[in-house]
Coordinates of C-alpha atoms and ligand atoms in Angstrom, one line a residue:
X1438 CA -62.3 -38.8 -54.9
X1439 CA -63.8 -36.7 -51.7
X1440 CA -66.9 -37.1 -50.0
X1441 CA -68.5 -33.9 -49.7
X1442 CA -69.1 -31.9 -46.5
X1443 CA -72.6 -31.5 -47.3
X1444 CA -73.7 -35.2 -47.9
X1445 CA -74.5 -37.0 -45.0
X1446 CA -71.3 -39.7 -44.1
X1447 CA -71.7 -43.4 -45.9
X1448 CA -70.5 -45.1 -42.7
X1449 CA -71.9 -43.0 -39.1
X1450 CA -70.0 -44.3 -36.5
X1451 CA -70.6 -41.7 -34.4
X1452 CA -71.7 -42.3 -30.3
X1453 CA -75.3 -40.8 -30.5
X1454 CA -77.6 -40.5 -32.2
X1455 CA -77.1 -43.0 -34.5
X1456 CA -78.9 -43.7 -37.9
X1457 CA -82.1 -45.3 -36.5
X1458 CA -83.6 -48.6 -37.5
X1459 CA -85.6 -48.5 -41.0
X1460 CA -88.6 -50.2 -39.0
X1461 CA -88.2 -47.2 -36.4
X1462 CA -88.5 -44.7 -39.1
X1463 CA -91.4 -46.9 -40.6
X1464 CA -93.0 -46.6 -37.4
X1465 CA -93.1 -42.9 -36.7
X1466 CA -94.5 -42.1 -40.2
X1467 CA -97.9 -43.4 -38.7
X1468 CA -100.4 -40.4 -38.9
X1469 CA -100.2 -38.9 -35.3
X1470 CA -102.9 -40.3 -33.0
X1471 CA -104.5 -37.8 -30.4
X1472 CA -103.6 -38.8 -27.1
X1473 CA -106.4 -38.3 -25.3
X1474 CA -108.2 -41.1 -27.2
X1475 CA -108.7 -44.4 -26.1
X1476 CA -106.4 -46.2 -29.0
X1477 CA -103.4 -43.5 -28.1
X1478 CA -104.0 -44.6 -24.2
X1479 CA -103.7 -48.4 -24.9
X1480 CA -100.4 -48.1 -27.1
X1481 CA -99.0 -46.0 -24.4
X1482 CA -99.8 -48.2 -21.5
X1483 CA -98.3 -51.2 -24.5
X1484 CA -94.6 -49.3 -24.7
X1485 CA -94.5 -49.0 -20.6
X1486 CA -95.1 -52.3 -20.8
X1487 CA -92.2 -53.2 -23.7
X1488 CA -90.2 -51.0 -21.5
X1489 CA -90.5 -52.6 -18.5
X1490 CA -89.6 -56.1 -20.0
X1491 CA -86.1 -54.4 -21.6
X1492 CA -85.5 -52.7 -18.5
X1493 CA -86.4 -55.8 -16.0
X1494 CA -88.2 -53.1 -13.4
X1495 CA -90.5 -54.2 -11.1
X1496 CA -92.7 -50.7 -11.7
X1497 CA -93.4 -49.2 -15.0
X1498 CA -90.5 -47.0 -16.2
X1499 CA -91.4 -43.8 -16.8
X1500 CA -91.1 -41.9 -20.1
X1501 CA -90.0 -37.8 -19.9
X1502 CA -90.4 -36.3 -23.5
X1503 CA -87.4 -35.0 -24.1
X1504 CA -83.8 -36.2 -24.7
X1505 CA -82.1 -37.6 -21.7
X1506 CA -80.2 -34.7 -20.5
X1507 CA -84.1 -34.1 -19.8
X1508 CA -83.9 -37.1 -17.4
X1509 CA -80.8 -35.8 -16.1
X1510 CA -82.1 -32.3 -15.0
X1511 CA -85.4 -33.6 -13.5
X1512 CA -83.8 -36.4 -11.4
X1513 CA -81.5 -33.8 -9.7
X1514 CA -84.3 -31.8 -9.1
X1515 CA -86.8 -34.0 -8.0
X1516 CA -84.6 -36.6 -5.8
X1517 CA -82.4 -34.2 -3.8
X1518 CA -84.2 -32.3 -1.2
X1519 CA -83.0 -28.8 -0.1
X1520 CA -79.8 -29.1 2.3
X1521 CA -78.7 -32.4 0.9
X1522 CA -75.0 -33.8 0.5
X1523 CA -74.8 -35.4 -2.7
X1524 CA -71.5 -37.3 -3.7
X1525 CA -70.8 -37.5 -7.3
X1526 CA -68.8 -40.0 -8.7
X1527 CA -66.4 -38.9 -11.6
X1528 CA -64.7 -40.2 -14.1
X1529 CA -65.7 -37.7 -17.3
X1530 CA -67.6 -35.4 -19.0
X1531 CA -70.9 -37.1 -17.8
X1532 CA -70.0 -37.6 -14.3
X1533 CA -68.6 -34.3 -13.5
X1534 CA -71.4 -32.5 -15.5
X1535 CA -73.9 -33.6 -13.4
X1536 CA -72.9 -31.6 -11.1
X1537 CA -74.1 -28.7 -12.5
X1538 CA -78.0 -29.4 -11.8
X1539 CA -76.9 -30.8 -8.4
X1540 CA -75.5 -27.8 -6.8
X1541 CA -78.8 -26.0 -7.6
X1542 CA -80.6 -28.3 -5.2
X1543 CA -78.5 -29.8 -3.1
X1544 CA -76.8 -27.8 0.3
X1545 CA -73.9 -29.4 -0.6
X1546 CA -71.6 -31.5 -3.3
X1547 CA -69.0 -33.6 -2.8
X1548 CA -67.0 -35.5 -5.5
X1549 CA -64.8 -38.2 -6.0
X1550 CA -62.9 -38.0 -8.7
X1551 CA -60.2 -40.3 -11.0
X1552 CA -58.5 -39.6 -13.5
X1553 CA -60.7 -39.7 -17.1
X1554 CA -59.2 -42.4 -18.4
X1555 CA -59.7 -44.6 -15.4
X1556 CA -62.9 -46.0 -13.6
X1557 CA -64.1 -45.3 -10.8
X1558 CA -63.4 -48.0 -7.9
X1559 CA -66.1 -49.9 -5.6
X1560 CA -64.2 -49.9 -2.6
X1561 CA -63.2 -45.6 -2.7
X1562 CA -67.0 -44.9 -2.9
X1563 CA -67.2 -47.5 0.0
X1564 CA -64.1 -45.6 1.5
X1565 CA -65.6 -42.0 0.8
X1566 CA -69.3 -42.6 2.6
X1567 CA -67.6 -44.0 5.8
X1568 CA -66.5 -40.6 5.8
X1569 CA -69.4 -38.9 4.7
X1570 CA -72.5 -40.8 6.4
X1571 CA -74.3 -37.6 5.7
X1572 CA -74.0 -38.7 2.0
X1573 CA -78.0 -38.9 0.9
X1574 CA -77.8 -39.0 -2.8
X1575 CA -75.0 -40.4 -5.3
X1576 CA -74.6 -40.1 -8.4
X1577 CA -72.9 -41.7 -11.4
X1578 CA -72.4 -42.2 -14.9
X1579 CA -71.8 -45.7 -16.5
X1580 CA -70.2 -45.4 -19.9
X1581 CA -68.6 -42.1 -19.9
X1582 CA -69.3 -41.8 -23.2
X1583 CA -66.4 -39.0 -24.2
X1584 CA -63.8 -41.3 -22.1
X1585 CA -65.3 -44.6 -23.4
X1586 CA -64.9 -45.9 -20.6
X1587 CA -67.3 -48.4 -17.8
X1588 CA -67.5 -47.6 -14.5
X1589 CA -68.0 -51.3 -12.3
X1590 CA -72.0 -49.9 -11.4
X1591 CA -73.3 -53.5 -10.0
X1592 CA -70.1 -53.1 -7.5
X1593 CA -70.4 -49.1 -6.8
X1594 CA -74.8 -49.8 -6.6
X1595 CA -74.5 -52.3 -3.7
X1596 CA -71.8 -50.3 -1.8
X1597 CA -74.1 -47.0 -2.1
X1598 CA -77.2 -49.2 -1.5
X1599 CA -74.9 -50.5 2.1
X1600 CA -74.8 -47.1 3.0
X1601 CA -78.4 -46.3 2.1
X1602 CA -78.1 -43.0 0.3
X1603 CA -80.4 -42.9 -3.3
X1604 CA -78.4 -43.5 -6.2
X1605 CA -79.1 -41.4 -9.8
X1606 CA -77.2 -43.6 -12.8
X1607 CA -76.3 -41.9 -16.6
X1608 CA -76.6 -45.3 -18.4
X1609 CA -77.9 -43.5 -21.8
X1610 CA -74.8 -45.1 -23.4
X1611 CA -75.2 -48.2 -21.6
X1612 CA -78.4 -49.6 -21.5
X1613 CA -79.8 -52.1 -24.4
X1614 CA -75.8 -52.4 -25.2
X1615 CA -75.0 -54.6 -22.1
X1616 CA -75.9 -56.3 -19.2
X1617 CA -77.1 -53.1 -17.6
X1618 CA -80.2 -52.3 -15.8
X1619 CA -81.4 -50.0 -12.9
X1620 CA -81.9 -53.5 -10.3
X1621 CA -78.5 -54.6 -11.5
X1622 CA -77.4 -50.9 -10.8
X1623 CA -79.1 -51.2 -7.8
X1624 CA -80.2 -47.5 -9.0
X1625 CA -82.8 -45.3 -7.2
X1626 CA -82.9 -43.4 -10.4
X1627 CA -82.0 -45.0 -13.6
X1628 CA -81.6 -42.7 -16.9
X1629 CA -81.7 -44.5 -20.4
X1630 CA -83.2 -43.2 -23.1
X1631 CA -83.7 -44.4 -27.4
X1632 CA -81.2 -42.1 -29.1
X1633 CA -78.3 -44.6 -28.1
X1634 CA -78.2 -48.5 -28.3
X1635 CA -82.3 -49.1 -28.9
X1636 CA -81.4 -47.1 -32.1
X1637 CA -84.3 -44.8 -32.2
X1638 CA -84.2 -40.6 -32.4
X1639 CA -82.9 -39.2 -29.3
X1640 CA -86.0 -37.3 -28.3
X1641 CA -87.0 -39.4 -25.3
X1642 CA -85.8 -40.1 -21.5
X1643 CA -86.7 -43.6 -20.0
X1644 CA -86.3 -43.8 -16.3
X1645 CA -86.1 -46.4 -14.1
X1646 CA -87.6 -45.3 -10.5
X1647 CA -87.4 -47.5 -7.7
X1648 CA -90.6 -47.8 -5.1
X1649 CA -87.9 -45.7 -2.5
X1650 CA -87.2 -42.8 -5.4
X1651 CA -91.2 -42.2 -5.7
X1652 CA -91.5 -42.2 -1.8
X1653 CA -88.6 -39.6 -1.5
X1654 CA -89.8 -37.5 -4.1
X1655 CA -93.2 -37.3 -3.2
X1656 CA -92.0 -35.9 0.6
X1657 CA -89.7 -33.7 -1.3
X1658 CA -91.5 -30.7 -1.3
X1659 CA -88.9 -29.1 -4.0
X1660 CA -89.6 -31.6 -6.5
X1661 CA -90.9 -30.2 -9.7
X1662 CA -94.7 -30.3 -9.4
X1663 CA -96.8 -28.9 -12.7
X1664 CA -93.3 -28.7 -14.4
X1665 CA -91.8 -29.8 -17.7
X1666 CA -88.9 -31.0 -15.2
X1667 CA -91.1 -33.2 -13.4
X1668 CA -91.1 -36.8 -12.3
X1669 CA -93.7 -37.0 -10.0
X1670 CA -96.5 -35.7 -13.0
X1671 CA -95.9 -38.8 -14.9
X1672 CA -96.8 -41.1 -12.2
X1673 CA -100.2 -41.5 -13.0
X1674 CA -99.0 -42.3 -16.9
X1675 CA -97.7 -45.7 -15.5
X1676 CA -101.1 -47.0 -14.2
X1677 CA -103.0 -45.6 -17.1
X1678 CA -103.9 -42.5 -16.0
X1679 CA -103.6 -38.9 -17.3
X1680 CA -100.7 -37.7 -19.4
X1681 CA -98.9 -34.7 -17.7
X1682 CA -98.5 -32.9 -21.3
X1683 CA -98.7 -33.9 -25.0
X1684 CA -96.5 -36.8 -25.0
X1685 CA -94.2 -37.2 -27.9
X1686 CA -96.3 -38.9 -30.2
X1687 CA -94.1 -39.6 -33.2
X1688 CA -91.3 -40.1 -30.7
X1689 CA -93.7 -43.1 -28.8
X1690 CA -94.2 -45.1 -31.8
X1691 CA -90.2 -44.8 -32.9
X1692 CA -89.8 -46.1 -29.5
X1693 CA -92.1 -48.9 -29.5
X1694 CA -90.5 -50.2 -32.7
X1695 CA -87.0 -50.2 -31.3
X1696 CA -88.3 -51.9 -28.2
X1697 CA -90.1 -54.5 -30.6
X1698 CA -86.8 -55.0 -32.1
X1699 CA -84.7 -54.9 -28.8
X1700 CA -86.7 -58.4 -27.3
X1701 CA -87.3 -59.7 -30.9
X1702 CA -83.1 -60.1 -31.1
X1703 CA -82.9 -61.1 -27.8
X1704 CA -81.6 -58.6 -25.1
X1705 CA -78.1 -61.1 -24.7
X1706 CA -77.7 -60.8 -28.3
X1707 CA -77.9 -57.6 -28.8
X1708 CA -75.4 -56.6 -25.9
X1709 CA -73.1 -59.9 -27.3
X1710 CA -73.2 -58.0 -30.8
X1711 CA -71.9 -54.9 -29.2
X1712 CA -69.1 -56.5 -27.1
X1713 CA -67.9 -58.6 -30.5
X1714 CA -68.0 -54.7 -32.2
X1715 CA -66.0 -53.5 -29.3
X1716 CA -63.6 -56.3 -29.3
X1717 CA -62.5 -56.1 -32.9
X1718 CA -62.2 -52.3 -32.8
X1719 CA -59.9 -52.7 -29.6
X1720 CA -58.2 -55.7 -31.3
X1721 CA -57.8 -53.2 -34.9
X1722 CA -56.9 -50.0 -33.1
X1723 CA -54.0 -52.0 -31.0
X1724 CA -53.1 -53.8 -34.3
X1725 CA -52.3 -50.9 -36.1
X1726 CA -49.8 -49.4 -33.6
X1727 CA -52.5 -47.0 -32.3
X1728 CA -53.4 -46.8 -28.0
X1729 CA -56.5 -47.1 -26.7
X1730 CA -57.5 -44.0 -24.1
X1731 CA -58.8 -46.4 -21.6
X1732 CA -55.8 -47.2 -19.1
X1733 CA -56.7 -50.5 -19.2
X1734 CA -58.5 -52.6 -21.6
X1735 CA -60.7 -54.2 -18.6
X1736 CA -62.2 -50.5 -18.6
X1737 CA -62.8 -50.3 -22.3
X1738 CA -66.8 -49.6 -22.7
X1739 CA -68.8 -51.8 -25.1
X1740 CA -70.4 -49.2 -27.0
X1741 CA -67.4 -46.9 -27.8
X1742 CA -63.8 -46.8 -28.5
X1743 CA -61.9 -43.9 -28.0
X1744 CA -58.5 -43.9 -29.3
X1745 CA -55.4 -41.7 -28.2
X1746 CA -54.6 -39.2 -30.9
X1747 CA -51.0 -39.9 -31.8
X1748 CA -48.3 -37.6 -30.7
X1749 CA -48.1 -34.5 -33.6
X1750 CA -51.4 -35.6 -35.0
X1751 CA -54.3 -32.5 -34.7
X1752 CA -57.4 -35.1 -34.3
X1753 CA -59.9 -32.5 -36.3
X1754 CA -57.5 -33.2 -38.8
X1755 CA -57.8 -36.6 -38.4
X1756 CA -61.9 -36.8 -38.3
X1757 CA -61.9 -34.7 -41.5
X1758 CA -59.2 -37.2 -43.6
X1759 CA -61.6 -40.2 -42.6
X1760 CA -64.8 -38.2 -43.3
X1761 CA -63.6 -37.2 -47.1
X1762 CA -61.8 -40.0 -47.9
X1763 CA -63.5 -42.7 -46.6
X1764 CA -66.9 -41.1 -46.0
X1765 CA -66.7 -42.2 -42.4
X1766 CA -68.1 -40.1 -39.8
X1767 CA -66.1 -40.7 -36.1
X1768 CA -67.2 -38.2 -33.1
X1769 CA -64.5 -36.0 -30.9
X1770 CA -63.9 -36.5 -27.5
X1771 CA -65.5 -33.6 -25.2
X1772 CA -64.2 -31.3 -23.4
X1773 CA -61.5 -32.3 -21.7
X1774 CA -61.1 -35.1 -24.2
X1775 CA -61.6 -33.0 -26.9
X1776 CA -58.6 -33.1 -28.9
X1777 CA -56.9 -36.1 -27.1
X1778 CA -59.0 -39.2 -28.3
X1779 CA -61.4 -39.9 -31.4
X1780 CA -64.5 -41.8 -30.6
X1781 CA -65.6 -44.4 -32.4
X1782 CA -69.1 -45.1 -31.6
X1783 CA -71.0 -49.0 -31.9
X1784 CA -74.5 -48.7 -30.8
X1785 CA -77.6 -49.8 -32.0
X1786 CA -77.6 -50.4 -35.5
X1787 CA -74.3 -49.6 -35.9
X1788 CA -73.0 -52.3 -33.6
X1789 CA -72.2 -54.9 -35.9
X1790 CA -68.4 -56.7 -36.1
X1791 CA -67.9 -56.2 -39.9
X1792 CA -67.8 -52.4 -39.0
X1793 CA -64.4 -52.4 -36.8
X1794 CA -62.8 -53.5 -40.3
X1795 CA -63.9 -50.3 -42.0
X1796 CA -63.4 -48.0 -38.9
X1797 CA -59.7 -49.2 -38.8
X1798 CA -59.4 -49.3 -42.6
X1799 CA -60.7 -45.1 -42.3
X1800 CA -58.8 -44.4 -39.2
X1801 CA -55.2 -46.2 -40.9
X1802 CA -56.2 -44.4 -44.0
X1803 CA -56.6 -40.6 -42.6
X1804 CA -53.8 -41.0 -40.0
X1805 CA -51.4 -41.8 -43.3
X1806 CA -53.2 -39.2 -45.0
X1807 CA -51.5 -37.0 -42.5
X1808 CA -47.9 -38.6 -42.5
X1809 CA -48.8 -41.0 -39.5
X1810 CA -47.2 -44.4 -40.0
X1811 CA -50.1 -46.2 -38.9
X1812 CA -50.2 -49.8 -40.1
X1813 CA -53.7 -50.4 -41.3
X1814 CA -53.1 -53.8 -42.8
X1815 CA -52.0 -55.1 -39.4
X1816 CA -55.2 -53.5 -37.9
X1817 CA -57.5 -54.9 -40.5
X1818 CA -56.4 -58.4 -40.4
X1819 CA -56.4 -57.9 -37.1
X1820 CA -60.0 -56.9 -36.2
X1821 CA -61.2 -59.4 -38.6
X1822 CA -59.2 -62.3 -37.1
X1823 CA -61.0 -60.6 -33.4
X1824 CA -64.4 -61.4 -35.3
X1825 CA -63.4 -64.9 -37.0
X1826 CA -62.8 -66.2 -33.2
X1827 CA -65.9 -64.9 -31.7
Ligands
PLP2754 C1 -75.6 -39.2 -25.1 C2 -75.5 -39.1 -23.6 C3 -76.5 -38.4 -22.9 C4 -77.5 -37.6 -23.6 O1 -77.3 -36.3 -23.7 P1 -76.5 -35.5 -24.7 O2 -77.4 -34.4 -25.2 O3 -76.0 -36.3 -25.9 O4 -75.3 -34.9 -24.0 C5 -76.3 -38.4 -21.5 N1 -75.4 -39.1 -20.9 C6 -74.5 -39.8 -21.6 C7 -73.5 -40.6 -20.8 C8 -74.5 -39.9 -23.0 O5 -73.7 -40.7 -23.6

């Protein structure tokens, strides 16, 4: 028996978007409220509010109504001012994208760079702006989600916050899958947004701004200003004031679901549920004779495992064996991981333990499909013994 290419997969583990919560769904079916109406305004100022709690931020987040590559874009342009150094901090796809929208704004870029399958360490960035005072802006990405790899942000936020340059962190993989937050991050910009972990669509940015990021962006007179890129136009959303546009209504009350469902399970719970996925994948993958693409487990991110594709094994090959066999859908790495890892992604609703058993089970399955001796018994017993000890 194959699953067909034109049903959708039995078993998504995929690293965003993921299969959204059934009360999420519920939610946005609500008939669509017009904003500008007192009810609409309320339930707004309600979701800051749920979003402030899950993000532990001293001001209101703010909410940008688009996916979070939307968040991305607009903190580059609104934080660095014309003539800037910016320092990025790369360790994948993410990191080094990023640079990208910086180089349009800033005077000038600098980056420091590892290898992807590594982390970036506290004490280089420390190393780096002692030679680069004029460093005013950093920026970094947390889970590198095509390297599935973490990047230590509490240690690399406090060394960037010693120097006193603003910091802009990618935690869209990240947050509401671990203990991550923009004060933990000691982040100046913070992006999250509801297509990862929270398990909502991805067609929202959350953003946690410090009190310093507002005060630089307002003297910035680049910002974006009366823009679709703009920060600045949805400060007056947080004190419940005017909307800067349409917000995304449907998108608001997916978002407030997931948020109801984030602090109903318990924020520790939810990121414990996706370390206990993470650590009966790892324990599975290793099992079965298979490497793991982080160079060291300690660097392993809690929300995705990418495994090394196997000498002589073409890893499309591989995604479409476990995809028609099994029915299980796996991502590809990107860029300069495509080809060289499969991701397996745990976030959200799909973070549960159970699932590194059928991720190994599909993986084992297609890489013997293709002649690999892969032992997926091993890795089974394996990942379930990892989740009978937790
Ligand atoms: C998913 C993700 C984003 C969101 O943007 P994409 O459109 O999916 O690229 C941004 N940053 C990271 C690290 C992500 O994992």
């Amino acid at each position: 028996m194959r699953y067909a290419e034109d049903r959708p997969a039995v078993l998504g583990l995929t690293t965003g978007p993921v299969a959204a919560w059934p009360e999420v769904l519920r939610a946005m079916a609500r008939s669509v409220a017009y904003d500008q109406d007192r009810p609409f305004r309320e339930f707004y100022a309600g979701v800051l509010a749920k979003a402030r709690r899950a993000m532990r931020t001293p001001l209101p987040p703010v909410v940008l109504h688009g996916e979070p590559v939307l968040g991305l874009e607009a903190a580059a342009a609104s934080l660095i001012a014309p003539g800037e150094t910016v320092l990025l901090l790369v360790s994948g796809v993410y990191g080094k994208g990023f640079g990208g929208w910086a180089r349009r704004h800033a005077g000038r870029v600098l980056e420091l760079e590892v290898h992807y399958d590594d982390a970036i360490a506290p004490a280089a960035v420390e190393a780096m702006l002692a030679r680069h005072p004029e460093v005013a802006v950093v920026a970094a990405c947390e889970i590198d989600t095509p390297s599935g790899t973490v990047n230590p942000m509490p240690a690399i936020g406090a060394a960037v916050a010693r120097h006193g340059a603003q910091l802009i962190v990618d935690a869209v993989s990240a947050f509401g899958g671990m203990d991550s937050h923009p004060a933990g991050c000691s982040a100046d910009i913070y992006v999250a947004g509801p297509g990862k972990c929270l398990g909502a669509p991805p067609g929202l940015t959350l953003l946690g701004v410090s009190a310093r990021a507002w005060a630089k962006m307002r003297a910035n007179p680049a910002a974006p200003r009366g823009s679709f890129l703009s920060i600045l136009d949805w400060e007056a959303a947080g004190d419940g004031g005017a909307f800067a546009h349409t917000p995304s209504i449907a998108e608001m009350y997916g978002l407030d679901a997931a948020l109801d469902l984030y602090l109903a399970e318990g924020p520790e719970e939810v990121w414990a549920r996706h370390a206990a996925t993470a650590r009966a994948m790892r324990a599975g993958v290793l099992a079965m004779g298979l490497s793991l693409w982080p160079a060291r487990e300690a660097i392993a991110a809690p929300t995705v495992t990418a495994v090394r594709t196997p000498p002589g094994i073409d890893e499309a090959a591989l995604r479409h064996e476990a995809r028609a066999r099994f029915g299980v859908l796996f991502s590809a790495g990107r860029r300069e991981t495509l080809g060289r890892l499969t991701r397996i992604g745990h976030m959200g609703p799909a973070a549960q333990p159970i699932h590194a058993v059928a991720a190994v089970a599909a993986l084992g399955g297609a890489l013997a499909a293709l002649g690999h001796p892969a032992d997926a018994g091993a890795g089974v017993a394996a990942a379930l013994a990892a989740i009978g000890t937790q």
